[in-house]
Amino acid sequence: MSTRDITVTVNGAAHRHAVEPRLLLSDFLRGTLGLTGTHVGCEHGVCGACTVLLDGDSMRACLMFAVQADGCRVDTVESLGRIGQLNPLQQSFHEHHALQCGFCTPGMLMTATDLLKKYPLATDDEIREGLSGNLCRCTGYQHIVAAIRAVVKERA
Ligand code: FES
Ligand code: FES
């Protein structure tokens, strides 16, 4: 199988790899780079679990090939914070019980990160609209909206 050399800046670090053209960006992040914070649910662009930022905009990593990210910047959930050093959005998810099983959470956090960058003072309607492409089987969404609303309030 032929490969192609790509260079992708992931969470601030440049990675150069030879990849098969058919390799999905989600598999590149998880399998090649070991960044398993990006979850894979449907692999059809429906659930949003695989959401990352591509050059600053939210993007489903299961709908892109890694070669399409050549020369791009990708930020995954690992870029936000870490245990003991959660960023304000992660902390708010924690405080508002915005997750149960946590499977959807990386995608929710990355979608919300993009949303809050574009709409720093997002209304509840804008928050709900912004999250409408991310599925959660557990929470009923109310606590996720509350967590994001709290970050907006803090900023305001
Ligand atoms: S795994 Fe990508 S949208 Fe579901
Ligand atoms: S917390 Fe389980 S799917 Fe959202």
PDB file of C-alpha atoms and ligand atoms in Angstrom:
ATOM      1  CA  MET A   1       0.000   0.000   0.000  1.00  0.00           C
ATOM      2  CA  SER A   2       1.435   3.378  -0.957  1.00  0.00           C
ATOM      3  CA  THR A   3       1.817   6.014   1.715  1.00  0.00           C
ATOM      4  CA  ARG A   4       2.081   9.749   1.744  1.00  0.00           C
ATOM      5  CA  ASP A   5       4.150  11.915   4.055  1.00  0.00           C
ATOM      6  CA  ILE A   6       2.092  14.412   6.000  1.00  0.00           C
ATOM      7  CA  THR A   7       2.946  17.000   8.621  1.00  0.00           C
ATOM      8  CA  VAL A   8       0.195  17.923  11.049  1.00  0.00           C
ATOM      9  CA  THR A   9       0.543  20.194  14.053  1.00  0.00           C
ATOM     10  CA  VAL A  10      -1.416  18.514  16.809  1.00  0.00           C
ATOM     11  CA  ASN A  11      -1.913  20.323  20.097  1.00  0.00           C
ATOM     12  CA  GLY A  12       1.025  22.564  19.242  1.00  0.00           C
ATOM     13  CA  ALA A  13       3.501  19.849  18.289  1.00  0.00           C
ATOM     14  CA  ALA A  14       4.435  19.054  14.686  1.00  0.00           C
ATOM     15  CA  HIS A  15       4.082  15.393  13.683  1.00  0.00           C
ATOM     16  CA  ARG A  16       5.460  14.026  10.432  1.00  0.00           C
ATOM     17  CA  HIS A  17       4.250  10.570   9.406  1.00  0.00           C
ATOM     18  CA  ALA A  18       3.882   8.405   6.338  1.00  0.00           C
ATOM     19  CA  VAL A  19       0.216   7.416   6.184  1.00  0.00           C
ATOM     20  CA  GLU A  20      -2.037   5.458   3.884  1.00  0.00           C
ATOM     21  CA  PRO A  21      -4.326   7.771   1.927  1.00  0.00           C
ATOM     22  CA  ARG A  22      -7.382   5.958   3.306  1.00  0.00           C
ATOM     23  CA  LEU A  23      -6.433   6.524   6.974  1.00  0.00           C
ATOM     24  CA  LEU A  24      -9.102   8.560   8.759  1.00  0.00           C
ATOM     25  CA  LEU A  25      -7.999  11.565  10.775  1.00  0.00           C
ATOM     26  CA  SER A  26      -9.691  10.026  13.828  1.00  0.00           C
ATOM     27  CA  ASP A  27      -7.625   6.839  13.426  1.00  0.00           C
ATOM     28  CA  PHE A  28      -4.469   8.882  12.865  1.00  0.00           C
ATOM     29  CA  LEU A  29      -5.058  10.770  16.111  1.00  0.00           C
ATOM     30  CA  ARG A  30      -5.976   7.709  18.152  1.00  0.00           C
ATOM     31  CA  GLY A  31      -3.900   4.965  16.569  1.00  0.00           C
ATOM     32  CA  THR A  32      -0.829   6.731  15.208  1.00  0.00           C
ATOM     33  CA  LEU A  33      -0.443   9.476  17.790  1.00  0.00           C
ATOM     34  CA  GLY A  34      -2.066   7.689  20.743  1.00  0.00           C
ATOM     35  CA  LEU A  35      -4.416  10.595  21.453  1.00  0.00           C
ATOM     36  CA  THR A  36      -7.362   8.465  22.509  1.00  0.00           C
ATOM     37  CA  GLY A  37      -9.268  11.371  24.012  1.00  0.00           C
ATOM     38  CA  THR A  38     -10.908  11.774  20.620  1.00  0.00           C
ATOM     39  CA  HIS A  39     -13.692   9.197  20.699  1.00  0.00           C
ATOM     40  CA  VAL A  40     -15.150   7.328  17.755  1.00  0.00           C
ATOM     41  CA  GLY A  41     -18.822   6.418  17.896  1.00  0.00           C
ATOM     42  CA  CYS A  42     -20.685   6.215  14.609  1.00  0.00           C
ATOM     43  CA  GLU A  43     -17.870   6.871  12.099  1.00  0.00           C
ATOM     44  CA  HIS A  44     -20.540   8.403   9.886  1.00  0.00           C
ATOM     45  CA  GLY A  45     -20.477  12.037  10.957  1.00  0.00           C
ATOM     46  CA  VAL A  46     -23.640  11.700  13.026  1.00  0.00           C
ATOM     47  CA  CYS A  47     -22.719  11.535  16.709  1.00  0.00           C
ATOM     48  CA  GLY A  48     -20.034  14.224  17.063  1.00  0.00           C
ATOM     49  CA  ALA A  49     -17.921  12.185  19.490  1.00  0.00           C
ATOM     50  CA  CYS A  50     -14.867  12.601  17.265  1.00  0.00           C
ATOM     51  CA  THR A  51     -15.039  16.409  17.074  1.00  0.00           C
ATOM     52  CA  VAL A  52     -11.690  18.202  17.004  1.00  0.00           C
ATOM     53  CA  LEU A  53     -10.639  21.679  15.930  1.00  0.00           C
ATOM     54  CA  LEU A  54      -9.105  21.947  12.472  1.00  0.00           C
ATOM     55  CA  ASP A  55      -7.355  25.289  12.054  1.00  0.00           C
ATOM     56  CA  GLY A  56      -9.604  26.536  14.833  1.00  0.00           C
ATOM     57  CA  ASP A  57     -12.954  25.292  13.557  1.00  0.00           C
ATOM     58  CA  SER A  58     -14.809  22.254  14.855  1.00  0.00           C
ATOM     59  CA  MET A  59     -14.638  19.300  12.513  1.00  0.00           C
ATOM     60  CA  ARG A  60     -15.570  15.635  12.629  1.00  0.00           C
ATOM     61  CA  ALA A  61     -12.347  13.665  12.561  1.00  0.00           C
ATOM     62  CA  CYS A  62     -14.153  10.576  11.227  1.00  0.00           C
ATOM     63  CA  LEU A  63     -15.194  12.408   8.078  1.00  0.00           C
ATOM     64  CA  MET A  64     -11.686  13.422   7.042  1.00  0.00           C
ATOM     65  CA  PHE A  65      -8.682  11.528   5.852  1.00  0.00           C
ATOM     66  CA  ALA A  66      -5.446  12.274   7.661  1.00  0.00           C
ATOM     67  CA  VAL A  67      -3.875  13.371   4.360  1.00  0.00           C
ATOM     68  CA  GLN A  68      -6.488  16.135   4.161  1.00  0.00           C
ATOM     69  CA  ALA A  69      -5.066  17.576   7.385  1.00  0.00           C
ATOM     70  CA  ASP A  70      -1.579  17.838   5.901  1.00  0.00           C
ATOM     71  CA  GLY A  71      -0.202  21.266   6.797  1.00  0.00           C
ATOM     72  CA  CYS A  72      -3.074  21.969   9.181  1.00  0.00           C
ATOM     73  CA  ARG A  73      -3.350  22.571  12.898  1.00  0.00           C
ATOM     74  CA  VAL A  74      -5.457  20.095  14.846  1.00  0.00           C
ATOM     75  CA  ASP A  75      -6.468  20.549  18.455  1.00  0.00           C
ATOM     76  CA  THR A  76      -7.921  17.648  20.384  1.00  0.00           C
ATOM     77  CA  VAL A  77      -9.500  17.412  23.810  1.00  0.00           C
ATOM     78  CA  GLU A  78      -6.036  16.735  25.232  1.00  0.00           C
ATOM     79  CA  SER A  79      -5.169  20.370  24.435  1.00  0.00           C
ATOM     80  CA  LEU A  80      -7.729  21.775  26.859  1.00  0.00           C
ATOM     81  CA  GLY A  81      -6.352  20.746  30.218  1.00  0.00           C
ATOM     82  CA  ARG A  82      -5.464  17.769  32.322  1.00  0.00           C
ATOM     83  CA  ILE A  83      -6.442  16.130  35.576  1.00  0.00           C
ATOM     84  CA  GLY A  84      -5.784  18.650  38.304  1.00  0.00           C
ATOM     85  CA  GLN A  85      -5.530  21.435  35.731  1.00  0.00           C
ATOM     86  CA  LEU A  86      -8.922  21.499  34.053  1.00  0.00           C
ATOM     87  CA  ASN A  87      -9.704  24.501  31.904  1.00  0.00           C
ATOM     88  CA  PRO A  88     -12.794  26.582  32.827  1.00  0.00           C
ATOM     89  CA  LEU A  89     -15.076  24.665  30.466  1.00  0.00           C
ATOM     90  CA  GLN A  90     -13.926  21.273  31.725  1.00  0.00           C
ATOM     91  CA  GLN A  91     -14.235  22.479  35.310  1.00  0.00           C
ATOM     92  CA  SER A  92     -17.754  23.665  34.616  1.00  0.00           C
ATOM     93  CA  PHE A  93     -18.695  20.280  33.098  1.00  0.00           C
ATOM     94  CA  HIS A  94     -17.385  18.688  36.264  1.00  0.00           C
ATOM     95  CA  GLU A  95     -19.247  21.067  38.577  1.00  0.00           C
ATOM     96  CA  HIS A  96     -22.550  20.832  36.692  1.00  0.00           C
ATOM     97  CA  HIS A  97     -22.526  17.035  36.287  1.00  0.00           C
ATOM     98  CA  ALA A  98     -22.475  17.472  32.514  1.00  0.00           C
ATOM     99  CA  LEU A  99     -21.332  13.918  31.891  1.00  0.00           C
ATOM    100  CA  GLN A 100     -22.211  10.428  32.931  1.00  0.00           C
ATOM    101  CA  CYS A 101     -20.466   7.748  30.864  1.00  0.00           C
ATOM    102  CA  GLY A 102     -18.290  10.458  29.295  1.00  0.00           C
ATOM    103  CA  PHE A 103     -18.278   8.996  25.807  1.00  0.00           C
ATOM    104  CA  CYS A 104     -19.679  12.113  24.189  1.00  0.00           C
ATOM    105  CA  THR A 105     -17.716  14.493  26.405  1.00  0.00           C
ATOM    106  CA  PRO A 106     -14.579  15.095  24.293  1.00  0.00           C
ATOM    107  CA  GLY A 107     -16.748  16.004  21.317  1.00  0.00           C
ATOM    108  CA  MET A 108     -19.024  18.147  23.467  1.00  0.00           C
ATOM    109  CA  LEU A 109     -16.042  20.002  24.910  1.00  0.00           C
ATOM    110  CA  MET A 110     -14.459  20.668  21.525  1.00  0.00           C
ATOM    111  CA  THR A 111     -17.774  21.775  20.014  1.00  0.00           C
ATOM    112  CA  ALA A 112     -18.382  24.057  22.984  1.00  0.00           C
ATOM    113  CA  THR A 113     -14.849  25.437  22.714  1.00  0.00           C
ATOM    114  CA  ASP A 114     -15.523  26.431  19.123  1.00  0.00           C
ATOM    115  CA  LEU A 115     -18.956  27.777  20.039  1.00  0.00           C
ATOM    116  CA  LEU A 116     -17.634  29.962  22.863  1.00  0.00           C
ATOM    117  CA  LYS A 117     -14.861  31.307  20.658  1.00  0.00           C
ATOM    118  CA  LYS A 118     -17.397  32.392  18.049  1.00  0.00           C
ATOM    119  CA  TYR A 119     -20.171  33.359  20.486  1.00  0.00           C
ATOM    120  CA  PRO A 120     -18.475  34.328  23.763  1.00  0.00           C
ATOM    121  CA  LEU A 121     -21.820  35.495  25.162  1.00  0.00           C
ATOM    122  CA  ALA A 122     -23.911  32.709  23.667  1.00  0.00           C
ATOM    123  CA  THR A 123     -27.569  32.595  24.611  1.00  0.00           C
ATOM    124  CA  ASP A 124     -29.226  29.349  25.674  1.00  0.00           C
ATOM    125  CA  ASP A 125     -30.706  29.041  22.184  1.00  0.00           C
ATOM    126  CA  GLU A 126     -27.276  29.501  20.608  1.00  0.00           C
ATOM    127  CA  ILE A 127     -25.790  26.935  22.984  1.00  0.00           C
ATOM    128  CA  ARG A 128     -28.490  24.407  22.124  1.00  0.00           C
ATOM    129  CA  GLU A 129     -28.134  25.124  18.410  1.00  0.00           C
ATOM    130  CA  GLY A 130     -24.356  24.809  18.700  1.00  0.00           C
ATOM    131  CA  LEU A 131     -24.636  21.423  20.394  1.00  0.00           C
ATOM    132  CA  SER A 132     -27.301  20.108  18.074  1.00  0.00           C
ATOM    133  CA  GLY A 133     -24.803  18.023  16.111  1.00  0.00           C
ATOM    134  CA  ASN A 134     -23.501  16.189  19.166  1.00  0.00           C
ATOM    135  CA  LEU A 135     -25.395  13.239  20.593  1.00  0.00           C
ATOM    136  CA  CYS A 136     -25.458  12.244  24.259  1.00  0.00           C
ATOM    137  CA  ARG A 137     -27.204   9.080  25.381  1.00  0.00           C
ATOM    138  CA  CYS A 138     -26.995   9.798  29.090  1.00  0.00           C
ATOM    139  CA  THR A 139     -27.493  13.337  30.318  1.00  0.00           C
ATOM    140  CA  GLY A 140     -30.573  14.677  28.578  1.00  0.00           C
ATOM    141  CA  TYR A 141     -28.369  17.667  27.636  1.00  0.00           C
ATOM    142  CA  GLN A 142     -29.685  19.949  30.408  1.00  0.00           C
ATOM    143  CA  HIS A 143     -26.525  19.772  32.483  1.00  0.00           C
ATOM    144  CA  ILE A 144     -24.300  20.246  29.466  1.00  0.00           C
ATOM    145  CA  VAL A 145     -26.163  23.428  28.552  1.00  0.00           C
ATOM    146  CA  ALA A 146     -25.965  24.550  32.183  1.00  0.00           C
ATOM    147  CA  ALA A 147     -22.203  23.988  32.243  1.00  0.00           C
ATOM    148  CA  ILE A 148     -21.662  26.083  29.125  1.00  0.00           C
ATOM    149  CA  ARG A 149     -24.093  28.739  30.344  1.00  0.00           C
ATOM    150  CA  ALA A 150     -22.068  29.045  33.555  1.00  0.00           C
ATOM    151  CA  VAL A 151     -18.891  29.734  31.570  1.00  0.00           C
ATOM    152  CA  VAL A 152     -20.730  32.410  29.582  1.00  0.00           C
ATOM    153  CA  LYS A 153     -22.001  33.981  32.804  1.00  0.00           C
ATOM    154  CA  GLU A 154     -18.521  33.986  34.281  1.00  0.00           C
ATOM    155  CA  ARG A 155     -17.201  35.811  31.208  1.00  0.00           C
ATOM    156  CA  ALA A 156     -20.044  38.321  31.182  1.00  0.00           C
TER     157      ALA A 156
HETATM  158  S1  FES B   1     -17.586   9.163  15.225  1.00  0.00           S
HETATM  159 FE1  FES B   1     -17.442  10.933  14.021  1.00  0.00          FE
HETATM  160  S2  FES B   1     -19.417  11.799  14.066  1.00  0.00           S
HETATM  161 FE2  FES B   1     -19.632   9.912  15.132  1.00  0.00          FE
HETATM  162  S1  FES B   2     -22.408  11.237  28.983  1.00  0.00           S
HETATM  163 FE1  FES B   2     -22.785   9.282  28.106  1.00  0.00          FE
HETATM  164  S2  FES B   2     -23.136   9.715  26.025  1.00  0.00           S
HETATM  165 FE2  FES B   2     -22.993  11.670  26.942  1.00  0.00          FE
END
